[in-house]
């Protein structure tokens, strides 16, 4: 996925673009570039991070008040200067930036080559540039019409923005599958992939939907369908502030977001848990509660960390509401021609609300007439807007590529959903409900206590930072935590790590055990705790090194383990909200000690808006 910005107004376009790209760098950082119109079309682009582009602009500045900028996560063509965006038409009439994949670019490229076009890059994007150029030269239409006609020939996902030397008082943008929004200012207007580049200039935004395009001028904008019909759009007011997306004094966004989880979970619970009346209020579900409560089955679709929180959700919903739950990788669900019943409910979980596979799974469910519910963090994101109903995390922007507060926010929301469904289905009496609500309300302070173990976690990181492999084991609702701990470690420290149900160790992974591979057990005192202790003994008997996470009143594991990290007790099923915290910190400290780029790990992007 890539970051896109555009500006038209009275400011220096170059300054706005480079600062905006810095705000979007978490979306991709293989290469970056800008194109600015000032009587001519000036394009500057370079492999590497936005800081490299900034240096290039220092030495070779652009001037002008209309421009576009792009930070890339490569899908077609290696990260290099040539493949960097923007891509310009052969006569430098216009330049285009693109987020997404043009699926039929090879056919388009072949046809245009026959017509004499020369391709200089390996990107799918360049095919779109020459297609627009070809349409305009053959029809002599204004650029916006040529763009529209060209897009009718394109298959795939795109968010594109175009500036033209010959039509300098406008920027054209179009969206189909990759997010784009307009920022509405005074005598100036903005375009971006998300609100972070523009929030310090305006809080008024217009979200483009798939199949829509816009012509943006200094004094206004028009939104129309790709087919040409005018579309009236609502102007939304942004609710969060710029400091929320700054690092707040922490070395990395990831550490900031780990440390702000107590406040994040308080915000997620705020106004939704009403202890005085022993109620849960999830306004975004009210219109669909009858169908939700009466669900024959709930299918949770997600990717990555969100898939892990979905596994915790399965445990909680089946425990409290006794509705069968299946958790699916969205990428598998969308291509498996799933068997869906009209009484099924598909619940999609996505921090960004833009993950291509999750979006596709949601749309597939909607085509089958199934109720779709979204659990998202980014307000106004595509999944949040297209699902039939949903619940926002309200944990604030998550910038670090490795998801942390989003995971605990997702589990919190899923816990509220499970309790609400259980209550509505008459399976939770007032006393039980109050017990669980009080346990949920205690979580933020308990996380705060967990964060105080940071010094000990740093010591463990120091001891094991050179390990080549880690094994994470847990049972019940802590099995997804084992998966999540392994994912955190591998995605930011590049150490191989696997998560397994603890009982599965005997079916293969135990062959891996030796003194060089740390084994992390999540072993809180629940109904199957004794089984996990047996698994720990099996590892120790084979010379394995064990790091255990258990309850703060449990001394039993001390003789068996190299390290024991203690977490407060909570109601069964809510443990993941606490046991994940030391694993987030462990992966963070190991990655920092290994000199890894924690906020922008290699090969990764914050939201994968391509398949
Ligand atoms: C988790 O740390 C990763 N960043 C990744 O697995 C992420 O959870 C996944 O790409 C899903 O993203 P989403 O929640 O925005 O859909």
Coordinates of C-alpha atoms and ligand atoms in Angstrom, one line a residue:
X1 CA 0.0 0.0 0.0
X2 CA 1.3 3.5 -0.7
X3 CA 0.8 7.0 0.7
X4 CA -0.7 9.7 -1.5
X5 CA -1.0 13.5 -1.0
X6 CA -2.1 16.3 -3.3
X7 CA -2.3 20.1 -2.7
X8 CA -3.8 23.1 -4.6
X9 CA -3.9 26.5 -3.0
X10 CA -1.6 29.4 -1.9
X11 CA 1.1 27.5 0.0
X12 CA 4.4 26.0 -1.2
X13 CA 3.2 22.7 -2.6
X14 CA 6.6 21.2 -2.1
X15 CA 6.6 21.9 1.6
X16 CA 3.1 20.5 2.1
X17 CA 3.9 17.4 0.0
X18 CA 7.1 16.4 1.8
X19 CA 5.6 16.9 5.3
X20 CA 2.5 15.0 4.2
X21 CA 4.6 12.1 2.9
X22 CA 6.4 12.0 6.2
X23 CA 3.0 11.5 7.9
X24 CA 2.1 8.7 5.5
X25 CA 5.5 7.0 5.4
X26 CA 4.1 4.1 7.6
X27 CA 2.0 3.1 4.5
X28 CA 5.1 2.3 2.5
X29 CA 8.7 3.5 2.2
X30 CA 10.4 1.9 -0.8
X31 CA 10.7 5.2 -2.7
X32 CA 9.0 8.6 -2.8
X33 CA 8.4 11.4 -5.2
X34 CA 6.6 14.7 -6.0
X35 CA 5.3 16.5 -9.1
X36 CA 4.7 20.2 -9.0
X37 CA 3.2 22.5 -11.7
X38 CA 4.6 25.9 -12.2
X39 CA 4.3 26.7 -15.9
X40 CA 6.0 23.4 -16.4
X41 CA 5.9 20.0 -14.7
X42 CA 8.7 19.4 -12.2
X43 CA 9.1 15.8 -11.1
X44 CA 11.5 14.7 -8.3
X45 CA 11.6 11.1 -7.2
X46 CA 14.0 8.8 -5.5
X47 CA 14.4 5.3 -4.1
X48 CA 14.5 5.1 -0.4
X49 CA 12.6 6.9 2.4
X50 CA 11.0 10.3 2.4
X51 CA 14.1 11.7 4.0
X52 CA 16.1 10.9 0.9
X53 CA 13.5 12.8 -1.2
X54 CA 13.6 15.7 1.1
X55 CA 17.4 15.9 0.7
X56 CA 17.0 15.8 -3.1
X57 CA 14.5 18.7 -2.9
X58 CA 16.9 20.6 -0.7
X59 CA 19.5 20.4 -3.6
X60 CA 17.0 20.7 -6.4
X61 CA 13.9 22.5 -5.1
X62 CA 10.5 22.7 -6.7
X63 CA 8.4 25.9 -6.7
X64 CA 4.6 26.1 -7.3
X65 CA 1.4 25.8 -5.4
X66 CA -0.1 22.8 -7.1
X67 CA 1.4 19.4 -6.7
X68 CA 1.2 15.7 -5.8
X69 CA 3.3 13.4 -3.7
X70 CA 3.7 9.6 -3.3
X71 CA 5.5 7.2 -0.9
X72 CA 5.6 3.7 -2.4
X73 CA 5.3 0.1 -1.2
X74 CA 6.3 -1.8 -4.3
X75 CA 3.9 -4.2 -5.9
X76 CA 5.2 -4.2 -9.5
X77 CA 8.8 -3.3 -10.2
X78 CA 11.6 -3.2 -7.7
X79 CA 12.1 -0.1 -5.5
X80 CA 14.3 2.2 -7.5
X81 CA 14.3 5.7 -8.9
X82 CA 12.7 4.7 -12.2
X83 CA 9.8 2.8 -10.7
X84 CA 9.2 5.5 -8.1
X85 CA 6.1 7.6 -8.5
X86 CA 5.0 10.1 -9.9
X87 CA 5.0 8.8 -13.5
X88 CA 4.8 11.4 -16.2
X89 CA 3.3 11.3 -19.7
X90 CA 6.0 11.0 -22.4
X91 CA 5.8 14.7 -23.3
X92 CA 5.6 15.8 -19.6
X93 CA 2.0 17.1 -20.0
X94 CA 0.8 15.5 -16.8
X95 CA 2.0 13.3 -14.0
X96 CA 0.2 10.6 -12.0
X97 CA 0.5 8.8 -8.7
X98 CA -1.2 5.6 -7.9
X99 CA -1.9 3.3 -5.0
X100 CA -3.2 -0.2 -5.9
X101 CA -2.8 -2.7 -8.7
X102 CA -3.8 -2.4 -12.4
X103 CA -4.6 -6.1 -12.9
X104 CA -4.8 -5.8 -16.8
X105 CA -1.7 -3.7 -17.1
X106 CA 0.1 -6.2 -19.3
X107 CA -2.6 -6.2 -21.9
X108 CA -2.7 -2.4 -21.8
X109 CA 1.0 -2.2 -22.1
X110 CA 1.2 -4.6 -25.1
X111 CA -1.5 -2.6 -27.0
X112 CA 0.2 0.8 -26.3
X113 CA 3.6 -0.6 -27.3
X114 CA 2.1 -1.6 -30.6
X115 CA 0.9 2.1 -30.9
X116 CA 4.5 3.2 -30.4
X117 CA 4.6 4.0 -26.7
X118 CA 8.0 3.4 -25.0
X119 CA 7.9 2.1 -21.4
X120 CA 10.7 3.1 -19.1
X121 CA 9.6 1.5 -15.8
X122 CA 8.5 -1.9 -14.7
X123 CA 5.3 -0.6 -13.0
X124 CA 1.7 -1.2 -13.8
X125 CA 1.1 2.5 -13.1
X126 CA 3.0 3.6 -16.2
X127 CA 0.5 1.7 -18.4
X128 CA -2.3 3.8 -17.0
X129 CA -0.3 7.0 -17.7
X130 CA 0.2 6.2 -21.3
X131 CA -3.4 4.9 -21.7
X132 CA -4.7 8.3 -20.5
X133 CA -2.2 10.0 -22.8
X134 CA -3.3 7.9 -25.7
X135 CA -7.0 8.5 -25.1
X136 CA -6.5 12.3 -24.8
X137 CA -4.4 12.5 -28.0
X138 CA -7.0 10.4 -29.9
X139 CA -10.0 12.3 -28.6
X140 CA -8.6 15.8 -27.8
X141 CA -10.8 15.7 -24.7
X142 CA -10.1 17.7 -21.6
X143 CA -7.9 15.6 -19.2
X144 CA -10.7 14.7 -16.8
X145 CA -12.7 13.2 -19.6
X146 CA -9.7 11.3 -20.9
X147 CA -9.0 10.0 -17.5
X148 CA -12.6 8.9 -17.1
X149 CA -12.5 7.1 -20.5
X150 CA -9.2 5.4 -19.7
X151 CA -10.5 4.2 -16.3
X152 CA -13.3 2.4 -18.0
X153 CA -10.6 0.2 -19.6
X154 CA -8.9 -0.6 -16.3
X155 CA -9.4 -3.6 -14.1
X156 CA -8.0 -3.6 -10.6
X157 CA -7.7 -1.4 -7.5
X158 CA -6.6 2.2 -7.7
X159 CA -6.4 5.5 -5.9
X160 CA -4.9 7.9 -8.4
X161 CA -4.1 11.7 -8.4
X162 CA -3.1 13.6 -11.5
X163 CA -1.7 17.1 -12.1
X164 CA -1.3 18.7 -15.6
X165 CA 1.0 21.4 -17.0
X166 CA -1.8 22.4 -19.5
X167 CA -4.6 22.5 -16.9
X168 CA -2.7 23.9 -13.9
X169 CA -5.7 25.1 -11.8
X170 CA -7.0 21.6 -11.0
X171 CA -6.0 18.2 -9.6
X172 CA -7.9 15.1 -10.7
X173 CA -8.3 12.1 -8.5
X174 CA -10.2 8.8 -8.7
X175 CA -10.7 5.9 -6.3
X176 CA -11.5 2.3 -6.8
X177 CA -10.3 0.1 -4.0
X178 CA -7.6 2.3 -2.4
X179 CA -8.6 5.0 0.1
X180 CA -8.7 8.7 -0.9
X181 CA -10.1 11.7 0.9
X182 CA -10.4 15.4 0.2
X183 CA -9.4 18.0 2.8
X184 CA -11.6 21.1 2.4
X185 CA -9.8 24.4 3.2
X186 CA -10.1 28.1 2.7
X187 CA -8.8 29.0 -0.8
X188 CA -6.9 25.7 -0.7
X189 CA -7.8 22.0 -0.9
X190 CA -6.0 18.8 -0.1
X191 CA -6.0 15.1 -1.2
X192 CA -4.6 12.3 0.9
X193 CA -4.7 8.6 1.6
X194 CA -5.8 9.3 5.2
X195 CA -6.3 12.4 7.3
X196 CA -2.8 12.6 8.9
X197 CA -1.2 15.0 6.3
X198 CA -4.1 17.5 6.3
X199 CA -5.4 17.6 9.9
X200 CA -3.3 20.6 10.9
X201 CA -4.8 22.5 8.0
X202 CA -8.4 21.5 8.0
X203 CA -10.8 19.2 9.9
X204 CA -13.3 19.2 7.1
X205 CA -13.0 16.1 4.9
X206 CA -14.9 14.3 2.1
X207 CA -14.4 10.6 1.8
X208 CA -14.4 9.3 -1.8
X209 CA -16.1 6.0 -2.4
X210 CA -15.1 3.3 -4.9
X211 CA -16.1 4.3 -8.4
X212 CA -15.9 8.1 -7.7
X213 CA -13.5 10.7 -9.0
X214 CA -13.1 14.4 -8.2
X215 CA -11.8 17.6 -9.8
X216 CA -10.2 19.7 -7.1
X217 CA -9.6 23.4 -7.5
X218 CA -8.4 26.2 -5.1
X219 CA -12.0 27.4 -4.5
X220 CA -13.8 24.1 -4.5
X221 CA -14.3 20.6 -5.9
X222 CA -16.7 18.5 -7.9
X223 CA -17.2 14.8 -7.2
X224 CA -18.7 12.6 -9.9
X225 CA -18.9 8.9 -10.7
X226 CA -16.5 7.4 -13.1
X227 CA -19.4 7.3 -15.5
X228 CA -19.8 11.0 -15.1
X229 CA -22.8 11.6 -12.9
X230 CA -22.4 14.3 -10.3
X231 CA -22.3 13.0 -6.7
X232 CA -23.3 15.0 -3.7
X233 CA -20.9 14.3 -0.8
X234 CA -21.2 15.0 3.0
X235 CA -18.4 16.9 4.6
X236 CA -17.2 15.1 7.8
X237 CA -15.5 16.7 10.8
X238 CA -12.3 15.0 12.0
X239 CA -12.2 14.3 15.7
X240 CA -8.6 13.6 16.6
X241 CA -5.6 16.0 16.9
X242 CA -2.2 16.1 15.3
X243 CA -0.4 15.4 18.6
X244 CA -2.1 12.0 18.6
X245 CA -0.1 11.0 15.6
X246 CA 3.2 12.5 16.8
X247 CA 5.6 10.3 18.9
X248 CA 4.9 12.1 22.1
X249 CA 8.5 11.9 23.3
X250 CA 8.9 8.1 22.7
X251 CA 11.6 6.8 20.5
X252 CA 9.2 4.9 18.3
X253 CA 5.5 5.0 17.6
X254 CA 5.3 1.4 18.6
X255 CA 6.5 2.1 22.1
X256 CA 4.2 5.1 22.4
X257 CA 1.3 2.9 21.3
X258 CA 2.2 0.1 23.8
X259 CA 2.4 2.6 26.6
X260 CA -0.8 4.4 25.8
X261 CA -2.9 1.2 26.0
X262 CA -4.4 2.0 29.4
X263 CA -5.8 5.2 28.0
X264 CA -6.7 3.6 24.7
X265 CA -8.7 0.9 26.4
X266 CA -10.4 3.4 28.7
X267 CA -11.4 5.3 25.5
X268 CA -12.7 2.1 23.9
X269 CA -14.8 1.4 27.0
X270 CA -15.9 5.0 27.5
X271 CA -19.7 5.5 27.3
X272 CA -20.2 1.9 26.4
X273 CA -20.0 0.2 29.8
X274 CA -22.5 1.7 32.2
X275 CA -21.9 0.1 35.6
X276 CA -24.6 2.2 37.3
X277 CA -27.2 0.6 35.1
X278 CA -25.3 -2.7 34.5
X279 CA -25.5 -2.1 30.7
X280 CA -23.4 -2.3 27.6
X281 CA -24.2 0.3 24.9
X282 CA -22.8 -0.3 21.4
X283 CA -24.8 2.3 19.3
X284 CA -23.4 1.1 16.0
X285 CA -25.1 -2.3 16.5
X286 CA -28.5 -1.1 17.6
X287 CA -30.1 -1.3 14.2
X288 CA -29.1 -4.9 13.6
X289 CA -29.2 -6.4 17.1
X290 CA -32.2 -8.6 16.3
X291 CA -30.4 -10.3 13.4
X292 CA -27.1 -10.4 15.4
X293 CA -28.7 -12.0 18.5
X294 CA -30.5 -14.5 16.3
X295 CA -27.4 -15.4 14.3
X296 CA -27.1 -19.1 13.4
X297 CA -23.3 -18.7 13.1
X298 CA -20.8 -15.9 13.3
X299 CA -17.9 -16.0 10.8
X300 CA -15.0 -13.7 11.8
X301 CA -12.8 -12.7 8.8
X302 CA -9.5 -10.8 9.3
X303 CA -5.8 -10.8 8.6
X304 CA -2.7 -10.8 10.8
X305 CA -3.1 -9.5 14.3
X306 CA -6.7 -8.8 13.6
X307 CA -7.1 -12.5 12.9
X308 CA -5.5 -13.3 16.2
X309 CA -8.0 -11.0 18.1
X310 CA -10.7 -12.8 16.1
X311 CA -9.6 -16.1 17.7
X312 CA -10.0 -14.5 21.1
X313 CA -13.4 -13.2 20.0
X314 CA -14.4 -16.8 19.1
X315 CA -13.6 -17.9 22.6
X316 CA -15.5 -15.0 24.2
X317 CA -18.6 -15.2 22.0
X318 CA -19.0 -19.0 22.3
X319 CA -18.4 -18.8 26.1
X320 CA -20.9 -16.0 26.8
X321 CA -23.4 -16.1 23.9
X322 CA -23.2 -19.7 22.9
X323 CA -23.3 -18.8 19.2
X324 CA -21.1 -20.9 17.0
X325 CA -18.1 -18.9 15.7
X326 CA -15.7 -19.7 12.9
X327 CA -12.6 -17.6 12.4
X328 CA -11.3 -17.3 8.8
X329 CA -8.3 -15.8 7.2
X330 CA -10.0 -13.2 4.9
X331 CA -7.7 -14.1 2.1
X332 CA -8.8 -17.8 2.2
X333 CA -12.5 -17.0 2.8
X334 CA -12.8 -14.8 -0.2
X335 CA -11.7 -17.4 -2.7
X336 CA -13.3 -20.5 -1.2
X337 CA -16.8 -19.9 -2.4
X338 CA -18.0 -20.1 1.2
X339 CA -21.3 -21.7 2.1
X340 CA -23.3 -18.9 3.7
X341 CA -26.8 -19.0 5.2
X342 CA -29.0 -15.9 5.4
X343 CA -28.9 -16.2 9.2
X344 CA -25.1 -16.1 9.3
X345 CA -23.3 -13.0 10.4
X346 CA -19.9 -12.1 9.0
X347 CA -17.9 -9.9 11.4
X348 CA -14.8 -8.4 9.8
X349 CA -12.0 -7.0 12.0
X350 CA -9.5 -4.5 10.5
X351 CA -7.5 -1.7 12.3
X352 CA -7.0 0.2 9.1
X353 CA -10.4 -0.6 7.6
X354 CA -8.6 -0.8 4.2
X355 CA -7.1 -4.3 4.1
X356 CA -7.9 -5.6 0.6
X357 CA -8.5 -9.2 1.6
X358 CA -10.8 -8.3 4.5
X359 CA -12.7 -5.8 2.3
X360 CA -13.2 -8.4 -0.3
X361 CA -14.4 -11.0 2.2
X362 CA -16.9 -8.4 3.5
X363 CA -18.2 -7.7 0.0
X364 CA -18.5 -11.4 -0.7
X365 CA -20.6 -11.8 2.4
X366 CA -22.8 -8.8 1.4
X367 CA -23.3 -10.3 -2.1
X368 CA -24.7 -13.4 -0.4
X369 CA -27.1 -11.3 1.6
X370 CA -25.4 -11.9 4.9
X371 CA -25.3 -9.3 7.7
X372 CA -21.9 -7.7 7.9
X373 CA -20.4 -6.1 11.0
X374 CA -17.2 -4.2 11.1
X375 CA -14.8 -3.8 14.0
X376 CA -12.4 -1.0 12.8
X377 CA -10.2 1.7 14.2
X378 CA -9.9 4.2 11.4
X379 CA -13.1 6.3 11.4
X380 CA -14.5 6.7 7.9
X381 CA -12.4 3.8 6.5
X382 CA -13.9 1.8 3.6
X383 CA -14.8 -1.3 5.7
X384 CA -16.3 0.9 8.4
X385 CA -18.4 2.7 5.8
X386 CA -19.5 -0.3 3.8
X387 CA -20.4 -2.8 6.5
X388 CA -24.1 -2.9 7.6
X389 CA -23.1 -2.0 11.1
X390 CA -20.1 -1.8 13.3
X391 CA -18.1 -0.8 16.4
X392 CA -15.1 1.5 16.3
X393 CA -12.1 0.7 18.5
X394 CA -11.6 4.4 19.6
X395 CA -8.0 3.6 20.5
X396 CA -6.7 6.6 18.4
X397 CA -4.4 6.4 15.3
X398 CA -2.1 3.5 15.3
X399 CA 1.0 4.5 13.3
X400 CA 3.6 1.8 14.2
X401 CA 3.4 -1.0 11.6
X402 CA 3.3 -3.6 14.3
X403 CA -0.2 -3.6 15.8
X404 CA -0.4 -3.3 19.6
X405 CA -3.2 -1.1 21.0
X406 CA -5.3 -2.2 18.0
X407 CA -5.1 -5.8 19.3
X408 CA -6.1 -4.9 22.8
X409 CA -8.8 -2.6 21.5
X410 CA -10.2 -5.3 19.2
X411 CA -10.3 -7.8 22.1
X412 CA -12.0 -5.2 24.3
X413 CA -14.7 -4.5 21.7
X414 CA -15.1 -8.3 21.0
X415 CA -15.5 -8.8 24.8
X416 CA -18.3 -6.2 24.9
X417 CA -20.0 -7.7 21.9
X418 CA -19.8 -11.2 23.5
X419 CA -21.3 -9.9 26.8
X420 CA -24.0 -7.9 25.0
X421 CA -25.0 -11.0 22.9
X422 CA -25.0 -13.2 26.0
X423 CA -27.2 -10.7 27.9
X424 CA -29.6 -10.3 25.0
X425 CA -29.8 -14.1 24.6
X426 CA -30.7 -14.4 28.3
X427 CA -27.5 -16.3 29.1
X428 CA -26.0 -13.7 31.4
X429 CA -27.9 -12.7 34.5
X430 CA -27.4 -9.3 36.1
X431 CA -24.9 -10.6 38.6
X432 CA -22.7 -12.4 36.1
X433 CA -22.9 -9.4 33.7
X434 CA -21.9 -7.0 36.4
X435 CA -18.9 -9.3 37.4
X436 CA -17.6 -9.2 33.8
X437 CA -18.3 -5.5 33.3
X438 CA -16.3 -4.7 36.5
X439 CA -13.5 -7.0 35.3
X440 CA -13.4 -5.2 31.9
X441 CA -13.4 -1.8 33.6
X442 CA -10.4 -2.9 35.7
X443 CA -8.3 -3.8 32.7
X444 CA -6.8 -0.4 32.0
X445 CA -5.3 -0.1 35.5
X446 CA -4.1 -3.7 35.3
X447 CA -2.4 -2.9 32.0
X448 CA -0.8 0.1 33.6
X449 CA 0.6 -2.3 36.2
X450 CA 1.9 -4.6 33.5
X451 CA 3.7 -1.7 31.8
X452 CA 5.7 -1.4 35.0
X453 CA 7.4 -4.7 34.3
X454 CA 9.2 -3.0 31.3
X455 CA 12.7 -3.1 33.0
X456 CA 12.4 -6.8 33.6
X457 CA 11.3 -7.4 30.0
X458 CA 14.2 -5.4 28.8
X459 CA 16.5 -7.7 30.8
X460 CA 14.9 -10.8 29.2
X461 CA 15.4 -9.1 25.8
X462 CA 19.0 -8.6 26.5
X463 CA 19.5 -12.3 27.4
X464 CA 17.7 -13.7 24.3
X465 CA 18.2 -11.0 21.6
X466 CA 20.6 -13.3 19.7
X467 CA 18.3 -16.3 19.5
X468 CA 17.5 -17.5 16.0
X469 CA 14.2 -19.1 16.9
X470 CA 11.4 -18.7 19.5
X471 CA 8.5 -20.9 20.3
X472 CA 5.3 -19.4 21.9
X473 CA 2.8 -21.7 23.5
X474 CA -0.6 -21.2 25.1
X475 CA -4.0 -22.8 25.5
X476 CA -7.6 -21.6 25.4
X477 CA -7.8 -17.8 24.9
X478 CA -4.1 -17.6 25.4
X479 CA -3.4 -19.7 22.3
X480 CA -4.1 -16.6 20.1
X481 CA -1.7 -14.6 22.4
X482 CA 1.0 -17.2 21.6
X483 CA 0.3 -16.5 17.9
X484 CA 0.3 -12.8 18.4
X485 CA 3.5 -12.8 20.5
X486 CA 5.3 -14.8 17.7
X487 CA 4.0 -12.4 15.0
X488 CA 5.2 -9.3 16.9
X489 CA 8.7 -10.8 17.3
X490 CA 9.2 -12.0 13.8
X491 CA 7.7 -8.9 12.1
X492 CA 10.0 -6.3 13.9
X493 CA 13.1 -8.3 14.9
X494 CA 13.2 -10.7 12.0
X495 CA 13.8 -13.6 14.4
X496 CA 11.9 -16.7 13.3
X497 CA 9.1 -17.4 15.8
X498 CA 6.1 -19.8 15.9
X499 CA 3.0 -19.9 18.0
X500 CA 1.2 -23.1 18.8
X501 CA -1.4 -24.5 21.1
X502 CA 0.7 -25.9 24.0
X503 CA -0.7 -29.4 23.6
X504 CA 0.4 -29.4 20.0
X505 CA 4.0 -29.4 21.0
X506 CA 4.1 -33.2 21.3
X507 CA 2.9 -33.5 17.7
X508 CA 6.1 -32.2 16.2
X509 CA 7.5 -28.9 17.5
X510 CA 9.0 -30.6 20.6
X511 CA 11.7 -31.9 18.2
X512 CA 12.9 -28.3 18.0
X513 CA 13.5 -28.0 21.7
X514 CA 17.1 -27.3 22.8
X515 CA 18.9 -24.8 25.0
X516 CA 19.2 -22.3 22.1
X517 CA 15.5 -21.8 21.5
X518 CA 13.6 -19.8 24.1
X519 CA 10.1 -21.2 24.7
X520 CA 7.5 -18.6 25.9
X521 CA 4.6 -20.2 27.8
X522 CA 1.5 -18.2 28.5
X523 CA 0.3 -20.1 31.6
X524 CA -2.3 -18.1 33.6
X525 CA -4.3 -20.1 36.1
X526 CA -7.4 -21.1 34.2
X527 CA -9.3 -24.4 33.8
X528 CA -6.4 -26.0 31.8
X529 CA -3.5 -24.5 33.7
X530 CA -2.3 -27.9 35.0
X531 CA -2.0 -29.2 31.4
X532 CA 0.2 -26.2 30.5
X533 CA 2.4 -26.9 33.5
X534 CA 2.9 -30.4 32.2
X535 CA 3.9 -29.0 28.9
X536 CA 6.5 -26.7 30.6
X537 CA 7.9 -29.7 32.4
X538 CA 8.2 -31.6 29.1
X539 CA 10.3 -28.7 27.7
X540 CA 12.5 -28.4 30.7
X541 CA 13.1 -32.2 30.8
X542 CA 14.6 -31.8 27.3
X543 CA 16.9 -28.9 28.2
X544 CA 14.6 -26.2 27.0
X545 CA 14.7 -22.6 28.3
X546 CA 11.3 -21.4 29.5
X547 CA 10.0 -17.9 29.9
X548 CA 6.5 -18.1 31.6
X549 CA 3.7 -15.6 31.9
X550 CA 1.5 -16.5 34.8
X551 CA -0.6 -14.8 37.5
X552 CA 0.9 -12.6 40.2
X553 CA -0.1 -14.9 43.0
X554 CA 1.5 -18.0 41.5
X555 CA 5.0 -19.1 42.6
X556 CA 4.8 -22.7 41.3
X557 CA 6.6 -22.1 38.1
X558 CA 9.6 -20.3 39.5
X559 CA 11.8 -23.4 40.0
X560 CA 11.0 -24.5 36.4
X561 CA 11.6 -21.3 34.4
X562 CA 14.4 -18.9 33.6
X563 CA 12.1 -16.0 33.9
X564 CA 8.5 -15.7 35.2
X565 CA 6.4 -12.6 34.3
X566 CA 3.4 -12.1 36.4
X567 CA 0.1 -10.6 35.4
X568 CA -2.9 -9.6 37.5
X569 CA -5.9 -12.0 37.7
X570 CA -9.0 -11.2 35.6
X571 CA -12.1 -13.0 34.5
X572 CA -11.5 -16.1 32.3
X573 CA -11.2 -15.0 28.6
X574 CA -10.0 -11.5 29.3
X575 CA -6.4 -12.7 30.1
X576 CA -5.2 -11.9 26.5
X577 CA -5.6 -8.2 27.3
X578 CA -2.9 -8.6 29.9
X579 CA -0.7 -11.5 28.8
X580 CA -0.1 -9.8 25.4
X581 CA 1.5 -6.7 27.0
X582 CA 4.9 -8.4 28.0
X583 CA 5.1 -10.0 24.6
X584 CA 4.6 -6.6 22.9
X585 CA 7.4 -5.2 25.1
X586 CA 9.7 -8.2 24.6
X587 CA 9.5 -8.0 20.8
X588 CA 10.0 -4.2 20.9
X589 CA 13.1 -4.4 23.1
X590 CA 14.7 -7.3 21.2
X591 CA 14.1 -5.4 17.9
X592 CA 15.6 -2.2 19.2
X593 CA 18.6 -4.1 20.6
X594 CA 19.1 -5.7 17.2
X595 CA 19.1 -2.3 15.5
X596 CA 15.9 -3.0 13.5
X597 CA 13.6 -0.3 12.2
X598 CA 10.8 -0.9 14.6
X599 CA 8.2 1.5 13.2
X600 CA 8.9 0.6 9.5
X601 CA 10.1 -3.0 9.4
X602 CA 11.5 -4.2 6.1
X603 CA 9.0 -5.5 3.5
X604 CA 6.0 -4.5 5.6
X605 CA 3.4 -1.7 5.4
X606 CA 0.8 -0.6 7.9
X607 CA -2.2 -1.5 5.8
X608 CA -2.1 -4.0 3.0
X609 CA -4.5 -2.5 0.5
X610 CA -3.4 -4.9 -2.3
X611 CA -3.9 -8.7 -2.5
Ligands
LIG1 C1 0.3 -6.8 12.7 O1 1.2 -6.3 13.6 C2 0.5 -6.4 11.3 N1 0.7 -5.1 11.1 C3 -0.5 -7.0 10.3 O2 -0.6 -8.4 10.5 C4 -1.9 -6.5 10.4 O3 -2.5 -6.9 11.6 C5 -2.7 -7.0 9.2 O4 -2.1 -6.5 8.0 C6 -4.2 -6.6 9.3 O5 -4.3 -5.2 9.2 P1 -5.7 -4.5 9.5 O6 -6.1 -4.8 10.9 O7 -5.5 -3.0 9.3 O8 -6.7 -5.1 8.6

